[in-house]
Short mmCIF file of C-alpha atoms in Angstrom, two decimals:
data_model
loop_
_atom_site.label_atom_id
_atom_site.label_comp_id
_atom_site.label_asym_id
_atom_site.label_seq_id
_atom_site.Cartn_x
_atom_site.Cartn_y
_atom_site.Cartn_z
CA UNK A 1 -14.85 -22.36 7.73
CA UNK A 2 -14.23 -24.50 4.38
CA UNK A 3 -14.64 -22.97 1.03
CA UNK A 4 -17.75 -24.91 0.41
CA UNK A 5 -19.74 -23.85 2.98
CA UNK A 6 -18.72 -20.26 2.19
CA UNK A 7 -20.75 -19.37 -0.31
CA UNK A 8 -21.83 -15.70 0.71
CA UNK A 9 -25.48 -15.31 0.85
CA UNK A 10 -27.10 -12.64 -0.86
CA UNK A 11 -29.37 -10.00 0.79
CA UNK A 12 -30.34 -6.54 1.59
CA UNK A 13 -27.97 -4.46 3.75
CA UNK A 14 -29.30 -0.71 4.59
CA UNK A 15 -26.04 1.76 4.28
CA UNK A 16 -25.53 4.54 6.41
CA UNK A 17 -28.23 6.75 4.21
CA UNK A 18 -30.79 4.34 4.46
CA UNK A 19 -31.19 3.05 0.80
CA UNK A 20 -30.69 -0.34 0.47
CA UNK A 21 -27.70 -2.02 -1.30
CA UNK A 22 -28.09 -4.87 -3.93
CA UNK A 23 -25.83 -7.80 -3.68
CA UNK A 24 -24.23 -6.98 -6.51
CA UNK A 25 -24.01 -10.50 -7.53
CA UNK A 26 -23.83 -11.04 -11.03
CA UNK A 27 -26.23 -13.09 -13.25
CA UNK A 28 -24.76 -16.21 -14.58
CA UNK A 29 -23.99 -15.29 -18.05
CA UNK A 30 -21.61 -16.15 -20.94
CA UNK A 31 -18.52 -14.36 -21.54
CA UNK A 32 -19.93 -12.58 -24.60
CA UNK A 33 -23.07 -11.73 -22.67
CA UNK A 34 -21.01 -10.36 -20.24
CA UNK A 35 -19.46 -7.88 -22.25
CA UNK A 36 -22.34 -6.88 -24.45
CA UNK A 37 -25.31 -5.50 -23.67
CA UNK A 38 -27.72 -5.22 -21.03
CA UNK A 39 -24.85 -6.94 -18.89
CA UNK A 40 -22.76 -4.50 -19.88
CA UNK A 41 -24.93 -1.37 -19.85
CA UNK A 42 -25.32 -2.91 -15.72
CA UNK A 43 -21.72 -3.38 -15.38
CA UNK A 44 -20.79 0.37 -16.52
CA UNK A 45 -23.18 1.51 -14.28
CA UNK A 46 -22.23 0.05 -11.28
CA UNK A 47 -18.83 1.09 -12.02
CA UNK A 48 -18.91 4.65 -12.60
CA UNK A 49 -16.73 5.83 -9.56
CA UNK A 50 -14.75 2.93 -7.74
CA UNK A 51 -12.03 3.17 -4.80
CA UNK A 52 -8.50 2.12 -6.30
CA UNK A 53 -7.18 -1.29 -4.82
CA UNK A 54 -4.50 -0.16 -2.32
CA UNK A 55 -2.05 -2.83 -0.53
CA UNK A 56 -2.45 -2.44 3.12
CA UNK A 57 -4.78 -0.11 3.00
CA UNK A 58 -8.25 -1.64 0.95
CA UNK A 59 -8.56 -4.19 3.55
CA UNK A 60 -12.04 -5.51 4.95
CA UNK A 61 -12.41 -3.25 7.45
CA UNK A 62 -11.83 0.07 5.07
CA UNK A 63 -13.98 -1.27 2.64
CA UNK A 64 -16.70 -1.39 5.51
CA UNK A 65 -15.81 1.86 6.47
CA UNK A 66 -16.59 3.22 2.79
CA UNK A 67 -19.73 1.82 2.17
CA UNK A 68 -21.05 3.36 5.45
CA UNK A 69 -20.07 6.87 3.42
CA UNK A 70 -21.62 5.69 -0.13
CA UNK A 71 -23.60 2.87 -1.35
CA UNK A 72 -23.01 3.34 -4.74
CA UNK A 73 -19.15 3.19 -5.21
CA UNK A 74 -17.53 0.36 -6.12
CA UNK A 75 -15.24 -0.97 -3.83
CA UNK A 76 -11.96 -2.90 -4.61
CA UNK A 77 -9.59 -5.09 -2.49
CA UNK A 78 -5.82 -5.43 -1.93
CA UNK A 79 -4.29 -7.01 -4.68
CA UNK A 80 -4.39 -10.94 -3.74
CA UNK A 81 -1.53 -12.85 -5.32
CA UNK A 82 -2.77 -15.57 -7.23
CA UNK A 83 -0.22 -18.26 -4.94
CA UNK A 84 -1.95 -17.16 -1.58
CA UNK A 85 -5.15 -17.97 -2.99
CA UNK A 86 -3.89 -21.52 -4.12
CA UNK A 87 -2.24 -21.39 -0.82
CA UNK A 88 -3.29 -19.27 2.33
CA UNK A 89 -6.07 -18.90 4.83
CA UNK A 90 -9.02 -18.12 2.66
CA UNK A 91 -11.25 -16.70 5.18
CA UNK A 92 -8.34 -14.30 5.98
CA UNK A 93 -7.76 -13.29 2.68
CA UNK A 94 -11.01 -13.30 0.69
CA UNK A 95 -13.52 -13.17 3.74
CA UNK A 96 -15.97 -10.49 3.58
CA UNK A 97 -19.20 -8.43 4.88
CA UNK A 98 -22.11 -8.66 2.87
CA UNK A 99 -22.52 -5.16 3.33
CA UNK A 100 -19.38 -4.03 0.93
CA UNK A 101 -21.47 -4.90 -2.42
CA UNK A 102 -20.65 -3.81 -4.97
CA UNK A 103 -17.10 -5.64 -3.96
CA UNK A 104 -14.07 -6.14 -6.60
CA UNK A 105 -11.15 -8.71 -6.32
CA UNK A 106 -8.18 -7.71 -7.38
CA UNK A 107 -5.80 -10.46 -8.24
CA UNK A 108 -1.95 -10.51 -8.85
CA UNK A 109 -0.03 -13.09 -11.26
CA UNK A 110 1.12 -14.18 -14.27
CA UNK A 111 0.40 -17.94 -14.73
CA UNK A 112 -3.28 -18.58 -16.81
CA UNK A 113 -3.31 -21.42 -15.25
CA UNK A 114 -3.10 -20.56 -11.70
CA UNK A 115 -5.13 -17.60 -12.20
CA UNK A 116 -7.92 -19.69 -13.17
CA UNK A 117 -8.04 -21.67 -10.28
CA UNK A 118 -7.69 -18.64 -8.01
CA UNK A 119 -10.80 -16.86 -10.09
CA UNK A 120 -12.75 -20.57 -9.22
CA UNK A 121 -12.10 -20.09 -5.66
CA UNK A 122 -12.73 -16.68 -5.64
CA UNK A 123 -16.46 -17.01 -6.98
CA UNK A 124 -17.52 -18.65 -3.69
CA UNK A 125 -16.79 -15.72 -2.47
CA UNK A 126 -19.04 -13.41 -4.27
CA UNK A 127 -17.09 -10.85 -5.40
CA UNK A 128 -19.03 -8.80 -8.16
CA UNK A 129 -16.17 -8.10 -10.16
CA UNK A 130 -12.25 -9.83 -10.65
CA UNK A 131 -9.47 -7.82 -11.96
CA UNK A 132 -6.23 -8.43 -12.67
CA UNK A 133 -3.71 -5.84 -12.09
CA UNK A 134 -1.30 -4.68 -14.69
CA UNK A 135 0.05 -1.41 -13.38
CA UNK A 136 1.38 -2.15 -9.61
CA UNK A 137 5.03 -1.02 -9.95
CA UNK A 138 7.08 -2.37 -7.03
CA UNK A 139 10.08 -4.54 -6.67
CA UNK A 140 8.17 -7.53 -4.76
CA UNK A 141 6.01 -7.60 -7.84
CA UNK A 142 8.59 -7.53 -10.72
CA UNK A 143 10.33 -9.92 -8.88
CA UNK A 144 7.21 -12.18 -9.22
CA UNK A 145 6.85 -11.25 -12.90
CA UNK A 146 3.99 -9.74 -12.61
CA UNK A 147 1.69 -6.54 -11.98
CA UNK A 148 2.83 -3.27 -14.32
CA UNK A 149 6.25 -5.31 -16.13
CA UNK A 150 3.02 -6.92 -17.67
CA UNK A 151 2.58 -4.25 -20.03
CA UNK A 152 5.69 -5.66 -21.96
CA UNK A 153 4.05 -8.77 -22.84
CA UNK A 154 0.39 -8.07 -23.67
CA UNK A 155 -0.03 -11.40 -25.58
CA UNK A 156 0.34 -13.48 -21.85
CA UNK A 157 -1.72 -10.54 -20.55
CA UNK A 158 -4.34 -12.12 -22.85
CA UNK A 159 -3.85 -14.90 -22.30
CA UNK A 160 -4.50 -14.33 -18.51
CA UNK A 161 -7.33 -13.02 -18.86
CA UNK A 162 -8.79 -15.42 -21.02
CA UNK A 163 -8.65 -17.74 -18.38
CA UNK A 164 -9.90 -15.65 -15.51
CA UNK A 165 -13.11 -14.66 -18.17
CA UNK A 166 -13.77 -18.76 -18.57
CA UNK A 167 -13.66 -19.16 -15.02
CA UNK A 168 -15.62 -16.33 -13.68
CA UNK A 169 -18.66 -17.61 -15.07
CA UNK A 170 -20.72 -14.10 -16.21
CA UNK A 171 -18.85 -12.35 -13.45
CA UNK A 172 -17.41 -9.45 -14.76
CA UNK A 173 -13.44 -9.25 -15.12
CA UNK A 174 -11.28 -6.09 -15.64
CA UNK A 175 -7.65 -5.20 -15.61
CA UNK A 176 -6.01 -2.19 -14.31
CA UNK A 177 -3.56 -1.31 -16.00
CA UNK A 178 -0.53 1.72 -16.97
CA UNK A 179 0.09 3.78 -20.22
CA UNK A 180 3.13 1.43 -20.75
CA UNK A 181 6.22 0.85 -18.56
CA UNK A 182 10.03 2.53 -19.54
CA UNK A 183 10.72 2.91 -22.82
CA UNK A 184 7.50 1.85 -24.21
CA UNK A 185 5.95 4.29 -26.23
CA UNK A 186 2.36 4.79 -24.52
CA UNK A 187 0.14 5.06 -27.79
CA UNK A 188 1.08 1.38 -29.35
CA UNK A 189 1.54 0.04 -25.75
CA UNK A 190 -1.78 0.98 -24.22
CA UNK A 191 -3.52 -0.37 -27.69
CA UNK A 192 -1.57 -3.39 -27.45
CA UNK A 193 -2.66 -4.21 -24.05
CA UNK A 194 -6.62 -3.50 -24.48
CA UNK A 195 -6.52 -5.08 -27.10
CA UNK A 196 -5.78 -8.37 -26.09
CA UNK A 197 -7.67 -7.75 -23.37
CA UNK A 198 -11.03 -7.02 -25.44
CA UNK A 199 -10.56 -9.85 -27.33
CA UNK A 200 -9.76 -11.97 -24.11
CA UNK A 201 -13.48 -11.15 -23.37
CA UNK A 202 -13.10 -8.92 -20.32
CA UNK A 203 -16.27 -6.11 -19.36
CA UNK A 204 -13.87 -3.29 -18.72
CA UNK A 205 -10.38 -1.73 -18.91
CA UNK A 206 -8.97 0.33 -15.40
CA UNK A 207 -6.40 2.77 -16.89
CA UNK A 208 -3.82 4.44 -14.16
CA UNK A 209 -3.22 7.37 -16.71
CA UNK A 210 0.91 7.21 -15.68
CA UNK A 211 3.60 5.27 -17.16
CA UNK A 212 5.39 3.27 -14.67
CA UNK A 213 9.23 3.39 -14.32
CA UNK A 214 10.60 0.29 -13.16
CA UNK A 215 14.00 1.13 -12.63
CA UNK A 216 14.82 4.41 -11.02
CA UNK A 217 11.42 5.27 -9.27
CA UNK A 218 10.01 3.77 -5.99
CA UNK A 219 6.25 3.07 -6.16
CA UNK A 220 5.18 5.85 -4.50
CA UNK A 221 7.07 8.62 -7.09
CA UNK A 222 5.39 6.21 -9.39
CA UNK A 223 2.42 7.48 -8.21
CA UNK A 224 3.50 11.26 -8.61
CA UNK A 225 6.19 11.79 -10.93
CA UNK A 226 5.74 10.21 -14.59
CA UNK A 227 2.95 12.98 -15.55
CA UNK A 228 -0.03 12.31 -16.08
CA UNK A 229 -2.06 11.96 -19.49
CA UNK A 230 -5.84 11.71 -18.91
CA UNK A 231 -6.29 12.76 -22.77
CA UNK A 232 -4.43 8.95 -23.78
CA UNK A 233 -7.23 7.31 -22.14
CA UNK A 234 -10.01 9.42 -23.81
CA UNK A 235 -8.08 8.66 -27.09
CA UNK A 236 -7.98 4.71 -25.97
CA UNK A 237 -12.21 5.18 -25.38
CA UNK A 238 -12.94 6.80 -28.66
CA UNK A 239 -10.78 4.19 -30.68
CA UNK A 240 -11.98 0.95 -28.38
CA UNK A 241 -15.88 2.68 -28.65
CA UNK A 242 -18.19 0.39 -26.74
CA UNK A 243 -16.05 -1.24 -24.33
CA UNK A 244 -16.18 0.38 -20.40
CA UNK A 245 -12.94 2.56 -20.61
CA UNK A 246 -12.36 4.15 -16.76
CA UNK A 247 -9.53 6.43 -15.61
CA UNK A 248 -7.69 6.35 -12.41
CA UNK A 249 -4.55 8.92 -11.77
CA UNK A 250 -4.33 12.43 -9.77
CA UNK A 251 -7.83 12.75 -9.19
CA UNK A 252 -8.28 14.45 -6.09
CA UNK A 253 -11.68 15.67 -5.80
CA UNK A 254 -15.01 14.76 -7.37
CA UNK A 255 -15.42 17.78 -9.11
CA UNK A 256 -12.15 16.99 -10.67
CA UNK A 257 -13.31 13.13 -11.13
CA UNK A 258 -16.80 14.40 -13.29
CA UNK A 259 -14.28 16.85 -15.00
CA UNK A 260 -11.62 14.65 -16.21
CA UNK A 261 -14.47 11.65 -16.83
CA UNK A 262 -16.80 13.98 -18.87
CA UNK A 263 -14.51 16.96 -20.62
CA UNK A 264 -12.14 16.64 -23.48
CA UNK A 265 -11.49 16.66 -26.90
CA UNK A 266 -11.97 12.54 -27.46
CA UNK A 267 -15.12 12.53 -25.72
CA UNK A 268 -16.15 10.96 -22.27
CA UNK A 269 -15.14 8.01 -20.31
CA UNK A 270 -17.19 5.95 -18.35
CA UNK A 271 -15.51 5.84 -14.90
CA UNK A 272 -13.46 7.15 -12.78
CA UNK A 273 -11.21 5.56 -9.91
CA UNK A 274 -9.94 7.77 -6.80
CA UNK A 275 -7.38 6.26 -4.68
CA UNK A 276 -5.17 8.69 -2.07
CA UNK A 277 -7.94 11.22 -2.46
CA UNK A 278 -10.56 8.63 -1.66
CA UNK A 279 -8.66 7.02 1.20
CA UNK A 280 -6.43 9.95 2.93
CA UNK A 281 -10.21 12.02 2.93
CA UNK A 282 -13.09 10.25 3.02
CA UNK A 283 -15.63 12.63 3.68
CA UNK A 284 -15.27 13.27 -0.13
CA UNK A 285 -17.50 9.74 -0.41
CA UNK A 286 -20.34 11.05 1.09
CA UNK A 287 -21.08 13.15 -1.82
CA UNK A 288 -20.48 9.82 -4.71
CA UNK A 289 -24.15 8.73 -5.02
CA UNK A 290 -25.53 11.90 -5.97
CA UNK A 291 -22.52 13.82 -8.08
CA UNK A 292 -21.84 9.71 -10.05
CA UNK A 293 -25.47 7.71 -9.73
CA UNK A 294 -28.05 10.95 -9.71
CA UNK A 295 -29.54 9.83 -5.95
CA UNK A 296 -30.88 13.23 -4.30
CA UNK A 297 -28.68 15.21 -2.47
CA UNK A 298 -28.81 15.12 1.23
CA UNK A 299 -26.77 15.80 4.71
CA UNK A 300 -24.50 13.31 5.68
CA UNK A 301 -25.58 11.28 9.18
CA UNK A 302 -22.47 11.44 10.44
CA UNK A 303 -24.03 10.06 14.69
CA UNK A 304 -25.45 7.15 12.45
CA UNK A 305 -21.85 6.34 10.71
CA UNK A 306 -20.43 6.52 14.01
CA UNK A 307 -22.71 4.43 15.66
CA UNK A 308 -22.30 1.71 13.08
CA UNK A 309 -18.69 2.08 13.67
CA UNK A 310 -18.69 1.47 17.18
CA UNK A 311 -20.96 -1.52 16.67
CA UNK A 312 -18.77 -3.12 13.76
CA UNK A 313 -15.46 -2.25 15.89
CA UNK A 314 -16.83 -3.96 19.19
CA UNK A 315 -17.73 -7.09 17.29
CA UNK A 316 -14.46 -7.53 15.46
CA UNK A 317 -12.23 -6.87 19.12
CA UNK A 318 -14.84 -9.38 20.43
CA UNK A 319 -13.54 -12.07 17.92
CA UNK A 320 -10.08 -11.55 18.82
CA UNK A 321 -9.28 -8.41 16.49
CA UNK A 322 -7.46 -5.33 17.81
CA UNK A 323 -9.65 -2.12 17.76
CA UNK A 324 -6.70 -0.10 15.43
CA UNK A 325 -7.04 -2.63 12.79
CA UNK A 326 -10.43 -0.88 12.52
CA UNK A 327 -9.89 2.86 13.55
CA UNK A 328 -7.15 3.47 11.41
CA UNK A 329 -8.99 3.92 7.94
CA UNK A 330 -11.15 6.45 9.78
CA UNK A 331 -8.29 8.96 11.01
CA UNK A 332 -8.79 11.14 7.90
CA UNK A 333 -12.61 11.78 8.06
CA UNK A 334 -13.75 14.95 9.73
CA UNK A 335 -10.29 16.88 7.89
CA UNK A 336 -10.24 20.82 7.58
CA UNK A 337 -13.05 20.50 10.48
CA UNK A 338 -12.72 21.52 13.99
CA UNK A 339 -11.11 18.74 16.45
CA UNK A 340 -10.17 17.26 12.97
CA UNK A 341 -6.59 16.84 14.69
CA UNK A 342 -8.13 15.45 17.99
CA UNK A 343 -9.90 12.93 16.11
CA UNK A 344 -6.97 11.77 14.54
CA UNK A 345 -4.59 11.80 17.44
CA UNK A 346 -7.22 9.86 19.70
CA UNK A 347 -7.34 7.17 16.97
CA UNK A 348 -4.54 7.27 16.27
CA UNK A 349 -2.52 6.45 19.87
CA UNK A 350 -5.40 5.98 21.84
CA UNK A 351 -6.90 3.02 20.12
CA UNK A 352 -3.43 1.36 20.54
CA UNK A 353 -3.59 1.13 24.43
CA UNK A 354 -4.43 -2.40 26.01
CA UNK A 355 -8.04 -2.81 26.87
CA UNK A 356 -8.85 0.11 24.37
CA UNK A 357 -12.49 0.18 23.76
CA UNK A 358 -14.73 1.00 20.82
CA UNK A 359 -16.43 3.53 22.73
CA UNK A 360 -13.17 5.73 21.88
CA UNK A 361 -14.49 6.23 18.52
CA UNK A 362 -17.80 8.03 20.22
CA UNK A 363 -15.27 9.96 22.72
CA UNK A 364 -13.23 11.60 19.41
CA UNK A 365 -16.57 11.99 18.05
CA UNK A 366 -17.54 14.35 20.43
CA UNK A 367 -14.33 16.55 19.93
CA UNK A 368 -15.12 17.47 16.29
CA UNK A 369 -17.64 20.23 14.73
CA UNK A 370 -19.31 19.59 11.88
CA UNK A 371 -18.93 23.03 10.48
CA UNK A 372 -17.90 23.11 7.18
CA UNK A 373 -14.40 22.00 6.12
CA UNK A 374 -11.42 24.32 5.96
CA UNK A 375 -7.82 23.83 5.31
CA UNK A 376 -7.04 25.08 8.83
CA UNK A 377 -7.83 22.34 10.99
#
């Protein structure tokens, strides 16, 4: 399909509770409409409790799989380097189900340039949100120059930005970024960086509340080691004042997400991001749109999610997919429950087989007990 015949269309999609989702498309607007506001006052709510962008992990298929839990959460993709947008197979890449509103794109690069174009293409898409990232730690990225060895030149972060905001066209954009990388002392770093990026014109700043070590640390003790300070980001909030200000960094439950987003000495921030937690159990996004947007609280139809499963499985092996592709952001669900371990062994190898069939998902299904959760299962 070309890119100008892609143009999502906007509509009603009913998640797995029953409530219909918005498009989440944003109003045409200028950039300092976007970040001021009623524009802005819709932007911060819509992005009180997102899913962190994780590479091979966030793809379309677990971003399906989470709305069917919450309707509410914002959901964010892979980071997409700006080249394989200039590039690739945009289907492939940037392709998505009207159902995942509200969607985020998360780009990686350097170049204003080429991140404007990529932002262009990316609007025919009709992503609610564009981000660029500024904290992803890993060799492949250094070596491209760009993702958290960003934080070291927050005057081309800027200038990034600047160009994604005059592309976007009202969409919001964001960047995710660290407390600083190495040596870089997180207080003048973290300032540095917003505030280029407030003046850039962008609706809200993603803080991973780590500093990132770029020599001696892989990216996953990137992830655990450097300790975290959720208190910088408050500090970053009070000083920065109206801008959206949202943390992301060893959350693990929502309890722990309100905590951290509502407690502390600087005040409140505005959002919070789960990642791990979010992805490794996802039961825990069943309970987003009441403990983050105030909906009423209410049991989980679990036969519903896994009927809509089935269904979205069976049509993607019927295009040609492979019924794992789908299956394997759903192995943690159902954990600390009875048959938790079934569940994730039958998806796990069973949905490998040849001629595997959706109908697997109902089979594993049947093995688990929705009693409440334990740590022994």
């Amino acid at each position: 399909m070309t890119l100008e015949n892609k143009h999502i269309e906007t509509r009603m999609v009913p998640p797995a509770d029953g409530r219909a989702i918005g498009s989440g498309q944003a109003a045409s607007v200028s950039p300092n409409e976007a970040v001021d506001g009623p524009a802005r006052q819709s932007f911060a709510l819509s992005s009180r409790f997102a899913v962190a962008p994780m590479i091979d992990w966030t793809d379309r298929h677990c971003r399906y799989f989470h709305r069917q839990l919450t309707s509410r959460a914002k959901l964010f993709t892979e980071m997409i380097v700006d080249e394989a947008v200039l590039h690739g197979d945009l289907e492939r890449l940037l392709g998505f189900d009207d159902a995942e509103h509200p969607v985020a794109l998360q780009l990686g690069g350097s170049d204003p340039e080429k991140l404007h174009r990529a932002t262009t293409i990316a609007l025919d898409f009709g992503y609610d949100e564009i981000n660029l990232n500024v904290g992803c730690p890993s060799d492949r990225v250094q070596s491209g120059t760009f993702g958290a060895c960003l934080m070291r030149d927050p005057a081309l972060v800027g200038a990034c930005l600047s160009a994604m905001v005059d592309a976007a066209n009202g969409v919001p954009v964001t960047v995710k970024c660290r407390l600083g990388v190495d040596e870089q002392d997180p207080g003048p770093a973290l300032d540095a960086l917003a505030d280029e990026a407030i003046a850039a014109g962008v609706s809200g700043i993603w803080v991973h509340a780590r500093k990132a070590w770029l020599q001696g640390l892989s990216p996953r003790e990137n992830r655990e080691i450097p300790p975290l300070d959720h208190e910088r980001v408050r500090r970053l909030k009070a000083r920065l004042g109206a801008p959206f200000v949202g943390v992301n960094g060893g959350l693990k439950t929502l309890d722990h997400a309100s905590a951290v987003m509502a407690n502390g000495a600087e005040g409140a921030l505005d959002g919070v991001m789960l990642g791990r937690a979010a992805y490794q159990t996802p039961d825990l996004l069943t309970g987003v749109d009441a403990a983050f947007y105030g909906e009423p609280h209410s049991s989980f139809d679990y036969d519903r999610l896994i009927e809509t499963m089935v269904e979205y499985a069976a049509g993607h092996v019927a295009a040609g997919g492979k019924l794992n592709h789908v299956t394997r952001h759903m192995t943690g669900l159902f954990s600390g429950r009875p048959g938790a371990r079934r569940w994730r062994q039958l998806l796990s190898e069973g949905t490998t087989r040849p001629g595997a069939s959706p109908d697997l998902i109902r089979e594993a299904f049947r093995l688990v007990r929705l009693e409440p959760a334990s740590a022994a299962a």
